JSON list of C-alpha atoms and ligand atoms in Angstrom, two decimals:
[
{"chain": "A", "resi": 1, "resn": "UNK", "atom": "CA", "xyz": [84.06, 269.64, 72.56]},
{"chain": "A", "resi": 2, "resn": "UNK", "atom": "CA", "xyz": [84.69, 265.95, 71.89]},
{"chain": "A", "resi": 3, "resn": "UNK", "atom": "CA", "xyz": [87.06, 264.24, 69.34]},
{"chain": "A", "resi": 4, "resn": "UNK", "atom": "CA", "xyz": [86.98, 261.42, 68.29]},
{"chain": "A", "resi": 5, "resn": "UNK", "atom": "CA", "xyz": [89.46, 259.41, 65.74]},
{"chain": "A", "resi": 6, "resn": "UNK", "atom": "CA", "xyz": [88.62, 256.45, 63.52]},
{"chain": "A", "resi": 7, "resn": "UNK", "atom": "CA", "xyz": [92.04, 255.79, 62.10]},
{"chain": "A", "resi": 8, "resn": "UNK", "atom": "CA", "xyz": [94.08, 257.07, 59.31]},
{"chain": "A", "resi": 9, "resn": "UNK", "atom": "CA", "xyz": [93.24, 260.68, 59.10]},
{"chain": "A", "resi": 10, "resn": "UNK", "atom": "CA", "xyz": [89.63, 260.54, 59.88]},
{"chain": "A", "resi": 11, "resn": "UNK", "atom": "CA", "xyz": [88.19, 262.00, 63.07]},
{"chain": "A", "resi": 12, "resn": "UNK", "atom": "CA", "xyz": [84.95, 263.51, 64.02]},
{"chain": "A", "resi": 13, "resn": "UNK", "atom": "CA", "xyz": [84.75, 266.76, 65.99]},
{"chain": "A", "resi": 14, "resn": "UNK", "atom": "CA", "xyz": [81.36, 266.93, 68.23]},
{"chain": "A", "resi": 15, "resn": "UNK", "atom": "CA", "xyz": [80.80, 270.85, 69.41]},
{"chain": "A", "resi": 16, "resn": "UNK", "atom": "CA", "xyz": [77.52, 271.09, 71.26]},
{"chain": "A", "resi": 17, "resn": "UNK", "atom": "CA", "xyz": [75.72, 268.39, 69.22]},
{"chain": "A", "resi": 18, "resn": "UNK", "atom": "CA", "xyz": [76.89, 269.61, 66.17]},
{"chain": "A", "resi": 19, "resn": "UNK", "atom": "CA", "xyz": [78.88, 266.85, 64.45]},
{"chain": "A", "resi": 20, "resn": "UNK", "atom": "CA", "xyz": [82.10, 267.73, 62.17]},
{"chain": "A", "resi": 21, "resn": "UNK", "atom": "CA", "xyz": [83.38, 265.04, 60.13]},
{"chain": "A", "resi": 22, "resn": "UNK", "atom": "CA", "xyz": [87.03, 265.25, 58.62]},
{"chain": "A", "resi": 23, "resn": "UNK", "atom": "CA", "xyz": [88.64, 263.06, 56.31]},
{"chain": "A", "resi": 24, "resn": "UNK", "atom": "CA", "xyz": [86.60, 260.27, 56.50]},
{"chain": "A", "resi": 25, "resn": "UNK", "atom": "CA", "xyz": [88.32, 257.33, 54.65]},
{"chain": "A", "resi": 26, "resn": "UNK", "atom": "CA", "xyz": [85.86, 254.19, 56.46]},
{"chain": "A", "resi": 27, "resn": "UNK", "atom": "CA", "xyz": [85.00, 252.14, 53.95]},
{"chain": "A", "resi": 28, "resn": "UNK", "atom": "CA", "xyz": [88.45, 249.91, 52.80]},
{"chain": "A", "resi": 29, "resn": "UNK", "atom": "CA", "xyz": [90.24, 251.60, 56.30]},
{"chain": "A", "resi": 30, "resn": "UNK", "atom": "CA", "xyz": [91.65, 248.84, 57.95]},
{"chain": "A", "resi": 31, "resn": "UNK", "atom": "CA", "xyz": [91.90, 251.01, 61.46]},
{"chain": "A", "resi": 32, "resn": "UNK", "atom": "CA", "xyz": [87.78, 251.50, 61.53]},
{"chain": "A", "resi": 33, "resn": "UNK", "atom": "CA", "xyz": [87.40, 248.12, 60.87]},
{"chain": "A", "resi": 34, "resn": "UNK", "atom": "CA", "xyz": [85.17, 247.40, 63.54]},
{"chain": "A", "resi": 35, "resn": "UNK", "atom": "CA", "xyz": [85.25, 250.95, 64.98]},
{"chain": "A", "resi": 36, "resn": "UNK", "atom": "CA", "xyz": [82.98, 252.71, 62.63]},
{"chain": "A", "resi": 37, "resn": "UNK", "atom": "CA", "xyz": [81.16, 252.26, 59.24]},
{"chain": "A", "resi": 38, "resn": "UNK", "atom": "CA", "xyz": [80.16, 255.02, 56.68]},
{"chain": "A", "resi": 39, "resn": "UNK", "atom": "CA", "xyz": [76.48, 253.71, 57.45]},
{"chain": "A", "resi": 40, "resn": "UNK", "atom": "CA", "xyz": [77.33, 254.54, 61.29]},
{"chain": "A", "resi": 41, "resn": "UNK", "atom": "CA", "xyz": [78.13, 258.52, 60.37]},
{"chain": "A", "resi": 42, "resn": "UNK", "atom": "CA", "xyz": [75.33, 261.53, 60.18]},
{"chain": "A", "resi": 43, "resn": "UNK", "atom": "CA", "xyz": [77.68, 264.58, 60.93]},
{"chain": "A", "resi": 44, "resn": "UNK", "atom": "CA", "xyz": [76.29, 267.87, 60.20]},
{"chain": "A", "resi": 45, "resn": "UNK", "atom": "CA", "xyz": [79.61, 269.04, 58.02]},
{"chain": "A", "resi": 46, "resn": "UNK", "atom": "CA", "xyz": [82.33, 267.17, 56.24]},
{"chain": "A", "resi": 47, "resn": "UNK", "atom": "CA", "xyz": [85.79, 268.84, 55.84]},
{"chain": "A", "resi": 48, "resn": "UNK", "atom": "CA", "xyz": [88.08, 267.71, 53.44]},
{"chain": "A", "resi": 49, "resn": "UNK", "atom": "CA", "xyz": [91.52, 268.37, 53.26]},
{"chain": "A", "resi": 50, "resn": "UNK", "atom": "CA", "xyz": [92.09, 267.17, 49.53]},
{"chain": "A", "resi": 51, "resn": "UNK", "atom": "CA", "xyz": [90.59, 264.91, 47.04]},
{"chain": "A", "resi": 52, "resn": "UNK", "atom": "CA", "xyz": [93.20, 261.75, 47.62]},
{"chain": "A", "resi": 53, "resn": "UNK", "atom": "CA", "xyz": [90.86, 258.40, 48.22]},
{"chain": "A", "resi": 54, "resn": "UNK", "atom": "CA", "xyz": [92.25, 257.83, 51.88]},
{"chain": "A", "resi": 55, "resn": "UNK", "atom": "CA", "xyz": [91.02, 261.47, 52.38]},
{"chain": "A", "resi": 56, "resn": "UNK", "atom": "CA", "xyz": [88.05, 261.71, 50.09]},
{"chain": "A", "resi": 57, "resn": "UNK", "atom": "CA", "xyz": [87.31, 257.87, 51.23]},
{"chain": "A", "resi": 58, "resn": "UNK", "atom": "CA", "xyz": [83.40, 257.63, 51.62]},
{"chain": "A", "resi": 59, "resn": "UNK", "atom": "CA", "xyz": [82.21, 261.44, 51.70]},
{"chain": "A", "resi": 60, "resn": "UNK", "atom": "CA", "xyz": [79.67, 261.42, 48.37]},
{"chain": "A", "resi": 61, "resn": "UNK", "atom": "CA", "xyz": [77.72, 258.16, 50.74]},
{"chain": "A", "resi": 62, "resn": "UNK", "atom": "CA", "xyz": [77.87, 260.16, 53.67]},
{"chain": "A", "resi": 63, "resn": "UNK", "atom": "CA", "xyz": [77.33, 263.71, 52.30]},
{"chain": "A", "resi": 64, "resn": "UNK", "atom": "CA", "xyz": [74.23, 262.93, 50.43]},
{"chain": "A", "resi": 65, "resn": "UNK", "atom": "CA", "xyz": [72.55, 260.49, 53.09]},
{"chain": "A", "resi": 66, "resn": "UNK", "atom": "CA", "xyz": [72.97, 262.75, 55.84]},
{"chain": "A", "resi": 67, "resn": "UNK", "atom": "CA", "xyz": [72.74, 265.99, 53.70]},
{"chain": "A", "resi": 68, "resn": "UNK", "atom": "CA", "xyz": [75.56, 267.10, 55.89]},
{"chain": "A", "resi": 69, "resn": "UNK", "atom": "CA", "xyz": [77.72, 270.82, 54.27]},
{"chain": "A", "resi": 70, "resn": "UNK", "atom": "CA", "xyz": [81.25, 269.52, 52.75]},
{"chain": "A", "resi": 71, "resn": "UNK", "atom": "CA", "xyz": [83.56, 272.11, 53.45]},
{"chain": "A", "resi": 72, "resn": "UNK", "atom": "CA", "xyz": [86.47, 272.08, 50.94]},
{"chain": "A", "resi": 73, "resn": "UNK", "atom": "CA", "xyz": [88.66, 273.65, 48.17]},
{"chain": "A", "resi": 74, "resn": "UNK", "atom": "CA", "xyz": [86.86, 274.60, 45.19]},
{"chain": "A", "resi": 75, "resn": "UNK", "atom": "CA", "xyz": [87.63, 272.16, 42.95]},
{"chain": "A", "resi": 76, "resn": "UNK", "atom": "CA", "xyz": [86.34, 269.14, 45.55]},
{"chain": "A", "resi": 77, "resn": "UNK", "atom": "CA", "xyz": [82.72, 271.26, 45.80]},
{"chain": "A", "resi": 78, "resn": "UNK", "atom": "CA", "xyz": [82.70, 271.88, 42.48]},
{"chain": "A", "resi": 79, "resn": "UNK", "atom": "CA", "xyz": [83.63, 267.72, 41.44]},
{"chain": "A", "resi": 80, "resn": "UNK", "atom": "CA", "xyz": [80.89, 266.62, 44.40]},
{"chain": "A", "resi": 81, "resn": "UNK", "atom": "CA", "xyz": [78.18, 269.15, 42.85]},
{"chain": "A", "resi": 82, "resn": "UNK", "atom": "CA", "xyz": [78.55, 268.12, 39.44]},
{"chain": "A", "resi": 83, "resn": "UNK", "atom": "CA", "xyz": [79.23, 264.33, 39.15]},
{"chain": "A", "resi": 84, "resn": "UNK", "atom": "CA", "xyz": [77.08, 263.47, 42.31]},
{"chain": "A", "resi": 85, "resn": "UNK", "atom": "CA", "xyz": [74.41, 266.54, 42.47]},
{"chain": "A", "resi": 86, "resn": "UNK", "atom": "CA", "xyz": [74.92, 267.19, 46.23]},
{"chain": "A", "resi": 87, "resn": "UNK", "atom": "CA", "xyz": [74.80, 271.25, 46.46]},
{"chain": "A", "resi": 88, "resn": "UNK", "atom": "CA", "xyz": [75.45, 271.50, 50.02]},
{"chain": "A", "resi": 89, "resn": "UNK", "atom": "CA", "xyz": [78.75, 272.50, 50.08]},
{"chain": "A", "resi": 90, "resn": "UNK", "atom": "CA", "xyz": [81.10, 275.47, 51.52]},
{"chain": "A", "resi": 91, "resn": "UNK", "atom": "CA", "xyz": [84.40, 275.94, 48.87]},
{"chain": "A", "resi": 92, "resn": "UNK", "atom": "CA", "xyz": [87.03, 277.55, 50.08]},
{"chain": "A", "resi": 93, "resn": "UNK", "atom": "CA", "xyz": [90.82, 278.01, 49.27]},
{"chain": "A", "resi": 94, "resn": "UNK", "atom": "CA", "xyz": [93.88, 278.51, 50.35]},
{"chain": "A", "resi": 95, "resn": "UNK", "atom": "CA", "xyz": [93.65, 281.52, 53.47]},
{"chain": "A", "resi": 96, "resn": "UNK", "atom": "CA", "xyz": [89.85, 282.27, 53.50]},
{"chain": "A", "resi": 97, "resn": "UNK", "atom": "CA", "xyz": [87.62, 280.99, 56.06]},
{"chain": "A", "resi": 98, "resn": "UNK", "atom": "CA", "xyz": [84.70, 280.96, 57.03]},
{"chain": "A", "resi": 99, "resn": "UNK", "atom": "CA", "xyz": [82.19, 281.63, 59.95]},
{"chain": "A", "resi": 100, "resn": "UNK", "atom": "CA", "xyz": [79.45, 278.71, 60.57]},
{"chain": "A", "resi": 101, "resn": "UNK", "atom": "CA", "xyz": [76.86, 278.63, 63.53]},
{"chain": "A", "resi": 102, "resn": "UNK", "atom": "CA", "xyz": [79.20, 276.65, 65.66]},
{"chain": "A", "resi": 103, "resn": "UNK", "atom": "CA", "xyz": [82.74, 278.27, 64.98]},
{"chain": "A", "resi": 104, "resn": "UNK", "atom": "CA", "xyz": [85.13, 279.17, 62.41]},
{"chain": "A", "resi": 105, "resn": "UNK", "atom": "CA", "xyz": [86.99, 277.15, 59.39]},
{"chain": "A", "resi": 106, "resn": "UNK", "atom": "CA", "xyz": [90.50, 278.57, 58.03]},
{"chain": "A", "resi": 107, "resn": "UNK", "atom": "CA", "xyz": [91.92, 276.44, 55.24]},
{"chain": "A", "resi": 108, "resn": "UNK", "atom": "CA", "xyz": [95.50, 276.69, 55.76]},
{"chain": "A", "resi": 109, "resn": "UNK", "atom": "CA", "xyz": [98.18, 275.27, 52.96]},
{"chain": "A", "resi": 110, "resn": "UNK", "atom": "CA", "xyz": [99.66, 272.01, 52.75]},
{"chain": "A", "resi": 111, "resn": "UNK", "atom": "CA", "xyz": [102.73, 270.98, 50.76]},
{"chain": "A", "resi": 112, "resn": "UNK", "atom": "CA", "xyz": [101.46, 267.82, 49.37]},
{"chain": "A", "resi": 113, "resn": "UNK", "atom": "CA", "xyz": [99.64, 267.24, 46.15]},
{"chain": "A", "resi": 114, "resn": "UNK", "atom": "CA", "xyz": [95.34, 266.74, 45.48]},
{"chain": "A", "resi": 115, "resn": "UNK", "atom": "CA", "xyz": [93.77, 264.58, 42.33]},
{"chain": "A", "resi": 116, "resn": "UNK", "atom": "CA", "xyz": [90.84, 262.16, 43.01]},
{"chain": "A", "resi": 117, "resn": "UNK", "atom": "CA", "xyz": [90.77, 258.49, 42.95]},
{"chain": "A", "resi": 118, "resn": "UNK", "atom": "CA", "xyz": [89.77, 258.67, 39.13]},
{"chain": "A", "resi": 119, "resn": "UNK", "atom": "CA", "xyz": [92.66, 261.24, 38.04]},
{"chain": "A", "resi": 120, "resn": "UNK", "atom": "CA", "xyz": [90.44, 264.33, 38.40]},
{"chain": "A", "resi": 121, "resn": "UNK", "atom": "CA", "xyz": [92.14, 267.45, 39.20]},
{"chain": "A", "resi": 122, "resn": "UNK", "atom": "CA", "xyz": [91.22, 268.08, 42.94]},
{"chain": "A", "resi": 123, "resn": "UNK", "atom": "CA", "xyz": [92.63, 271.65, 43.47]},
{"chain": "A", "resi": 124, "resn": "UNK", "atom": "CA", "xyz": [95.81, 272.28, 46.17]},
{"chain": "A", "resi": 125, "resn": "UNK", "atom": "CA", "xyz": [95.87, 270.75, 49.30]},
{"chain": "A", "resi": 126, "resn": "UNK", "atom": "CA", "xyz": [94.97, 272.09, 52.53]},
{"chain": "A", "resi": 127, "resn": "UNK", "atom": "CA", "xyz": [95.15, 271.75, 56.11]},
{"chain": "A", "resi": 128, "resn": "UNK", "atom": "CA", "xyz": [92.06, 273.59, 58.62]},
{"chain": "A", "resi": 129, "resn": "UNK", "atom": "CA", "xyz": [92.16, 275.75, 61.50]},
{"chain": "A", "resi": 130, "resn": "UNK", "atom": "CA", "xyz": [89.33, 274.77, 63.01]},
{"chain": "A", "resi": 131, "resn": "UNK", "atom": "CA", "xyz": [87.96, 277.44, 66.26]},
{"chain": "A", "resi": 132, "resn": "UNK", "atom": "CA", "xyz": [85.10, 276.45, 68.28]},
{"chain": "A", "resi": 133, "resn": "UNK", "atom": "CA", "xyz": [84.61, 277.08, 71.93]},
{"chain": "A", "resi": 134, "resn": "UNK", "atom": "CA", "xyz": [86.96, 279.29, 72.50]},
{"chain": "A", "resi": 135, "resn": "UNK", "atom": "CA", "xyz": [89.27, 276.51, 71.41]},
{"chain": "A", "resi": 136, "resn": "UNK", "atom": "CA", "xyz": [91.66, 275.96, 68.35]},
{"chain": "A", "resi": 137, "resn": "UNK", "atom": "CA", "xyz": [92.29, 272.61, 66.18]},
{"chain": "A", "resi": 138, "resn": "UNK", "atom": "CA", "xyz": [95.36, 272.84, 63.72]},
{"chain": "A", "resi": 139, "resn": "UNK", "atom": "CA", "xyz": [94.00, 269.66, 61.56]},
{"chain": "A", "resi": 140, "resn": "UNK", "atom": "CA", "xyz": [97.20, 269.67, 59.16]},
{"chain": "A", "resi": 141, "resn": "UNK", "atom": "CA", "xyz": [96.52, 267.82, 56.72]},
{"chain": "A", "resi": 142, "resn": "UNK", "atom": "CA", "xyz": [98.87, 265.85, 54.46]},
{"chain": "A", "resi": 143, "resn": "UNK", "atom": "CA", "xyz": [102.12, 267.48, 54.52]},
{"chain": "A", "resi": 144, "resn": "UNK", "atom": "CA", "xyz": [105.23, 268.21, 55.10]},
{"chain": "A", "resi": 145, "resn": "UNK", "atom": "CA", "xyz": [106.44, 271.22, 57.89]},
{"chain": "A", "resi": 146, "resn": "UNK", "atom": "CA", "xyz": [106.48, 274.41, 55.93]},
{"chain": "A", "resi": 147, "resn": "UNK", "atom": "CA", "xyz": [108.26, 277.69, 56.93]},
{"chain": "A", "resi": 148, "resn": "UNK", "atom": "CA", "xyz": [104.57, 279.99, 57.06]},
{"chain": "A", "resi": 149, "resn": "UNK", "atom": "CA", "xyz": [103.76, 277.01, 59.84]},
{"chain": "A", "resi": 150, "resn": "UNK", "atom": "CA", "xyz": [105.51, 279.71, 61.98]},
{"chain": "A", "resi": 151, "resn": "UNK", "atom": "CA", "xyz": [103.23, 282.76, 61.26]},
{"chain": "A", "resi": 152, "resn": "UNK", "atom": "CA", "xyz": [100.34, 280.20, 62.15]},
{"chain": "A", "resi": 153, "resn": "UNK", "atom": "CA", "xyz": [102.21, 279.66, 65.42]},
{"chain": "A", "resi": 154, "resn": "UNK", "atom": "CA", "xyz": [102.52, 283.33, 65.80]},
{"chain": "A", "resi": 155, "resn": "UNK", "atom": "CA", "xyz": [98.71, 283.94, 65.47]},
{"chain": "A", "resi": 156, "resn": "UNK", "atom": "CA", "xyz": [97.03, 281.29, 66.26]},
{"chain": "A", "resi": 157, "resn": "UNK", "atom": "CA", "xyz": [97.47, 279.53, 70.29]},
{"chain": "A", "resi": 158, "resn": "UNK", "atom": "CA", "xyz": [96.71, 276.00, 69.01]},
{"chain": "A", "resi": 159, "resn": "UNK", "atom": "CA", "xyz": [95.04, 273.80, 71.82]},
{"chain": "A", "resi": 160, "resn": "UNK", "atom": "CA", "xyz": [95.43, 270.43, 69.66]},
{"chain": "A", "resi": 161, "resn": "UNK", "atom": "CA", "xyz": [97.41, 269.73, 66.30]},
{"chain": "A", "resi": 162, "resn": "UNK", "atom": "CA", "xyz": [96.38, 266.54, 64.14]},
{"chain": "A", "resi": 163, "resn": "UNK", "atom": "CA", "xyz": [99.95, 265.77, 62.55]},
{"chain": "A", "resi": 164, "resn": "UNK", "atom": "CA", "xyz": [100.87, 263.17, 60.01]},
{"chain": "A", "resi": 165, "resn": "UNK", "atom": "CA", "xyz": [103.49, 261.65, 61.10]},
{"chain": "A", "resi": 166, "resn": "UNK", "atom": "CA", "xyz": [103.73, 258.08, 58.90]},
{"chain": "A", "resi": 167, "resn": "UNK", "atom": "CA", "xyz": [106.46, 259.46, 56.60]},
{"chain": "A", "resi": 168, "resn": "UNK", "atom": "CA", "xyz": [106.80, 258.30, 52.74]},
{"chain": "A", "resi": 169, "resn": "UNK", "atom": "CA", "xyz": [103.34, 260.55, 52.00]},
{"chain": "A", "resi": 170, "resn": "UNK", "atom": "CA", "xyz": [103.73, 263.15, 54.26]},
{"chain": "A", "resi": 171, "resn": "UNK", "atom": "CA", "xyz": [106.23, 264.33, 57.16]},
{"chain": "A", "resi": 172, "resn": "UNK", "atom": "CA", "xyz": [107.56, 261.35, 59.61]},
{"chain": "A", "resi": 173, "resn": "UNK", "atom": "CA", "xyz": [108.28, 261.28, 62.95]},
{"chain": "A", "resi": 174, "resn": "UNK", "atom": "CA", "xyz": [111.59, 263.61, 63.01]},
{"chain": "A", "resi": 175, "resn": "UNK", "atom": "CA", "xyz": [110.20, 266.45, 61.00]},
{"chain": "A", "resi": 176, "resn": "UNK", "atom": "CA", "xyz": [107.13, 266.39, 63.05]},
{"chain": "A", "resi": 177, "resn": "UNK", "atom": "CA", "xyz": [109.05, 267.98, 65.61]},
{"chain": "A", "resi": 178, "resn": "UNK", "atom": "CA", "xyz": [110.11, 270.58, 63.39]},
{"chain": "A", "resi": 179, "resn": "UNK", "atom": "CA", "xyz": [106.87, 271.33, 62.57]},
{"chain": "A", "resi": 180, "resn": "UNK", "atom": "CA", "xyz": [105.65, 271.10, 66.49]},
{"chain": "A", "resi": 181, "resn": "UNK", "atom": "CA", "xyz": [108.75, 273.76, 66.85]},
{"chain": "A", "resi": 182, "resn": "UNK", "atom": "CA", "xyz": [106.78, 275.96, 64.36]},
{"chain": "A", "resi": 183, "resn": "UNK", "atom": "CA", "xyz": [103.10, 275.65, 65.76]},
{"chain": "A", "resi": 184, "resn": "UNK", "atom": "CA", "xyz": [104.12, 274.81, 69.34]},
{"chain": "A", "resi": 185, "resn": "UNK", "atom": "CA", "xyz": [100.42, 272.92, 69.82]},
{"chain": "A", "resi": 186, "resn": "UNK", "atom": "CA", "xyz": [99.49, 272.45, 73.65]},
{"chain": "A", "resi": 187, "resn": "UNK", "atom": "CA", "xyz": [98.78, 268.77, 72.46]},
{"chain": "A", "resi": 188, "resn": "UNK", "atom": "CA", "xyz": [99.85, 266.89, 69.50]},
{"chain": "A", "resi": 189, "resn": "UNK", "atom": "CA", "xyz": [97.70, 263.65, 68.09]},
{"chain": "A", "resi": 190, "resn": "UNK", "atom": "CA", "xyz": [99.53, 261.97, 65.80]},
{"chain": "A", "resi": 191, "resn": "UNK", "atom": "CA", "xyz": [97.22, 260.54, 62.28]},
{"chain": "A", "resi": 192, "resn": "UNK", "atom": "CA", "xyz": [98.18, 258.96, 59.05]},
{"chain": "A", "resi": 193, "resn": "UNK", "atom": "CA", "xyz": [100.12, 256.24, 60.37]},
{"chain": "A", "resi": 194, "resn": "UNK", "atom": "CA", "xyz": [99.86, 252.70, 60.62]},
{"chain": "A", "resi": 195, "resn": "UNK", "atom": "CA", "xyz": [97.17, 252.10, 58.28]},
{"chain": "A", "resi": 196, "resn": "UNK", "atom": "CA", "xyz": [99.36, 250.52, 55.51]},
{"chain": "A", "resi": 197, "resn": "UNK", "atom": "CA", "xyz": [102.54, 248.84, 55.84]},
{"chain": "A", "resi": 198, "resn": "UNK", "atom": "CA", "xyz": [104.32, 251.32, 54.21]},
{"chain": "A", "resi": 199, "resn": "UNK", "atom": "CA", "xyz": [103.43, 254.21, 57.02]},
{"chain": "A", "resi": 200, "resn": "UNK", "atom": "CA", "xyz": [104.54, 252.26, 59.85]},
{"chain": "A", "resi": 201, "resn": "UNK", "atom": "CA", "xyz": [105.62, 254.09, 62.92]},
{"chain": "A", "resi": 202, "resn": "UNK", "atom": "CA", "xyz": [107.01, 253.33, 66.25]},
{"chain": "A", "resi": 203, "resn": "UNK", "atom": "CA", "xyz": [104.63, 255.42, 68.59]},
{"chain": "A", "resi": 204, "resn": "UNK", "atom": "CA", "xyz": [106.22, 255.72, 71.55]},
{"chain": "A", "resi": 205, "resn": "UNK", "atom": "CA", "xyz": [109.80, 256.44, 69.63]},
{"chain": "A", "resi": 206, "resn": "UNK", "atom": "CA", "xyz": [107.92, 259.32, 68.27]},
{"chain": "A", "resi": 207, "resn": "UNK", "atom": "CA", "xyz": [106.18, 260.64, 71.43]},
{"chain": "A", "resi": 208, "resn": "UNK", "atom": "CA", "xyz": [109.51, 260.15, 73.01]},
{"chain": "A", "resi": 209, "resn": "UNK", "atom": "CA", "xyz": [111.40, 263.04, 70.47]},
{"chain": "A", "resi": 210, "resn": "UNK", "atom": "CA", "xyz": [108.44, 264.85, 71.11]},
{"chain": "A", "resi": 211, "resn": "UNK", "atom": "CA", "xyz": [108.22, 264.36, 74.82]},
{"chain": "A", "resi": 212, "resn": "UNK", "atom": "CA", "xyz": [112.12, 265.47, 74.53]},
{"chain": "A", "resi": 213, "resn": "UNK", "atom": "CA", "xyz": [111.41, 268.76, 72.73]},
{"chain": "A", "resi": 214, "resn": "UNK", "atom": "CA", "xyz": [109.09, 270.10, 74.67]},
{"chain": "A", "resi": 215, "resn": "UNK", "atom": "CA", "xyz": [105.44, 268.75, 73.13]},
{"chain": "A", "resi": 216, "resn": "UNK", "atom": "CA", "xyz": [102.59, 267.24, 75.01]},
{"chain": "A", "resi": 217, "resn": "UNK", "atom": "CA", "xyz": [101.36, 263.71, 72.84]},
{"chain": "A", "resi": 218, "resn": "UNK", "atom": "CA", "xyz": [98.44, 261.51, 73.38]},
{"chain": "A", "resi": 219, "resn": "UNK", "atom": "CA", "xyz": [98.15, 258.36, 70.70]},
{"chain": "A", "resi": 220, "resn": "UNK", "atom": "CA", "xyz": [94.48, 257.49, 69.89]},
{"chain": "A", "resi": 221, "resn": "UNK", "atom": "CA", "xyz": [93.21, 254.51, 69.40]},
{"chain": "A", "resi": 222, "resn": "UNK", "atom": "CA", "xyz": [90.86, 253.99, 66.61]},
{"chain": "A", "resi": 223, "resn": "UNK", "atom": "CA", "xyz": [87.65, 254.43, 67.85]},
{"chain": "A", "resi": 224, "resn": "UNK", "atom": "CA", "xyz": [88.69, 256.44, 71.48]},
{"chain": "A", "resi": 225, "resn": "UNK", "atom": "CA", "xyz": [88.03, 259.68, 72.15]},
{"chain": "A", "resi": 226, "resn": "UNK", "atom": "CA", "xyz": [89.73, 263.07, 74.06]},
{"chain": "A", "resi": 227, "resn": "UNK", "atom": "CA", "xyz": [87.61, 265.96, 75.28]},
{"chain": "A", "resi": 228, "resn": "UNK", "atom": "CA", "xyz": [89.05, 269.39, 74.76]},
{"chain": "B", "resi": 301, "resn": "NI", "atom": "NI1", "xyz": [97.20, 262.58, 50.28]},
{"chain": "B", "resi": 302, "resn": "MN", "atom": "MN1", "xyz": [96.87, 260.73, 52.67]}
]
């Protein structure tokens, strides 16, 4: 299984040829400029954590060119069905999951909020446990830590954990290690920072609390990749 991140909170997931896309905010992302372009993307699925434009970002172009499933809450099927006619989609909500050829999707909550760019109502938000290969992926989401991040911990052994960590919008750098202490991931990759100036983030100050508590880290690059 391959991973690879193109900034923001926007990654791509590659399990035996089948390509997961999450999140992707391309198009007006200053961290894929030059790393990827919604024109660049066929992935087989889309999973969306909530309807928020540097979340929802370029998924009716991609969705309908490349006929790829959008996974999501019901409200973000339901809005991509009816205002753009694409029917390929899996809703879910909060604690259901589903089984696909290639592994399993849990949406998970997410303290946080979820309207789209044009003031539609886009449902709660959600994070995604996502199992494939006998591995797991705790893709967060846009949040805060939350105390139920402990009964994931309990039942879930998470390989890698996608955590926010840019602060103002979601958690920052100190209460990512609260929420690390609640998951305990084998590896942390830390998104959602750095795009705009008002998420900026010292990496290596936060790998170092991290590092201190206990918690593997490994900073991507926009455009690198980490097999898992
Ligand atoms: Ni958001
Ligand atoms: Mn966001």
């Amino acid at each position: 299984m391959e991973l690879t991140y193109f900034g923001h909170s926007a990654f791509q997931i590659d399990v035996d040829g089948t390509k997961i896309l999450v999140d992707p905010f391309i198009t007006g992302n200053p961290l894929a400029d030059g790393v990827a372009t919604a024109d660049s993307l066929s992935p087989d699925y889309i999973l969306l954590t909530h309807a928020h434009g540097d979340h929802w970002g370029d998924t009716p172009d991609i969705a309908m060119r490349s006929n790829a499933i959008v996974v999501a809450n019901f409200e973000i099927t339901q809005y991509l069905s009816q205002k753009f006619g694409h029917e390929r989609v899996q809703p879910l909500n909060t604690g259901g999951s589903w089984e696909f050829e290639w592994g399993r999707v849990t949406q998970t909550d997410a303290r946080h909020s979820s309207s789209f760019p044009d003031g539609t109502y886009g449902g709660n938000p959600n994070g995604f446990l996502i199992e494939a290969e006998g591995k797991t992926i705790y893709a967060l989401g846009d949040t805060s830590p939350f105390a139920e991040m402990a009964w994931i911990g309990d039942d879930y052994s998470i390989d890698l954990a996608l955590m926010p960590i840019g602060d103002c919008f979601t958690m920052g750098p100190r209460l990512s290690v609260r929420a690390a202490d609640l998951i305990r991931p084998s590896l942390t990759v830390p998104i959602h920072y750095n795009t705009f100036p008002v998420i900026e983030v010292e990496t290596s100050k936060w790998e170092e609390m991290m590092n201190e508590a206990g918690y593997a880290t490994r900073v991507l690059s926009p455009g690198e990749s980490l097999d898992l």
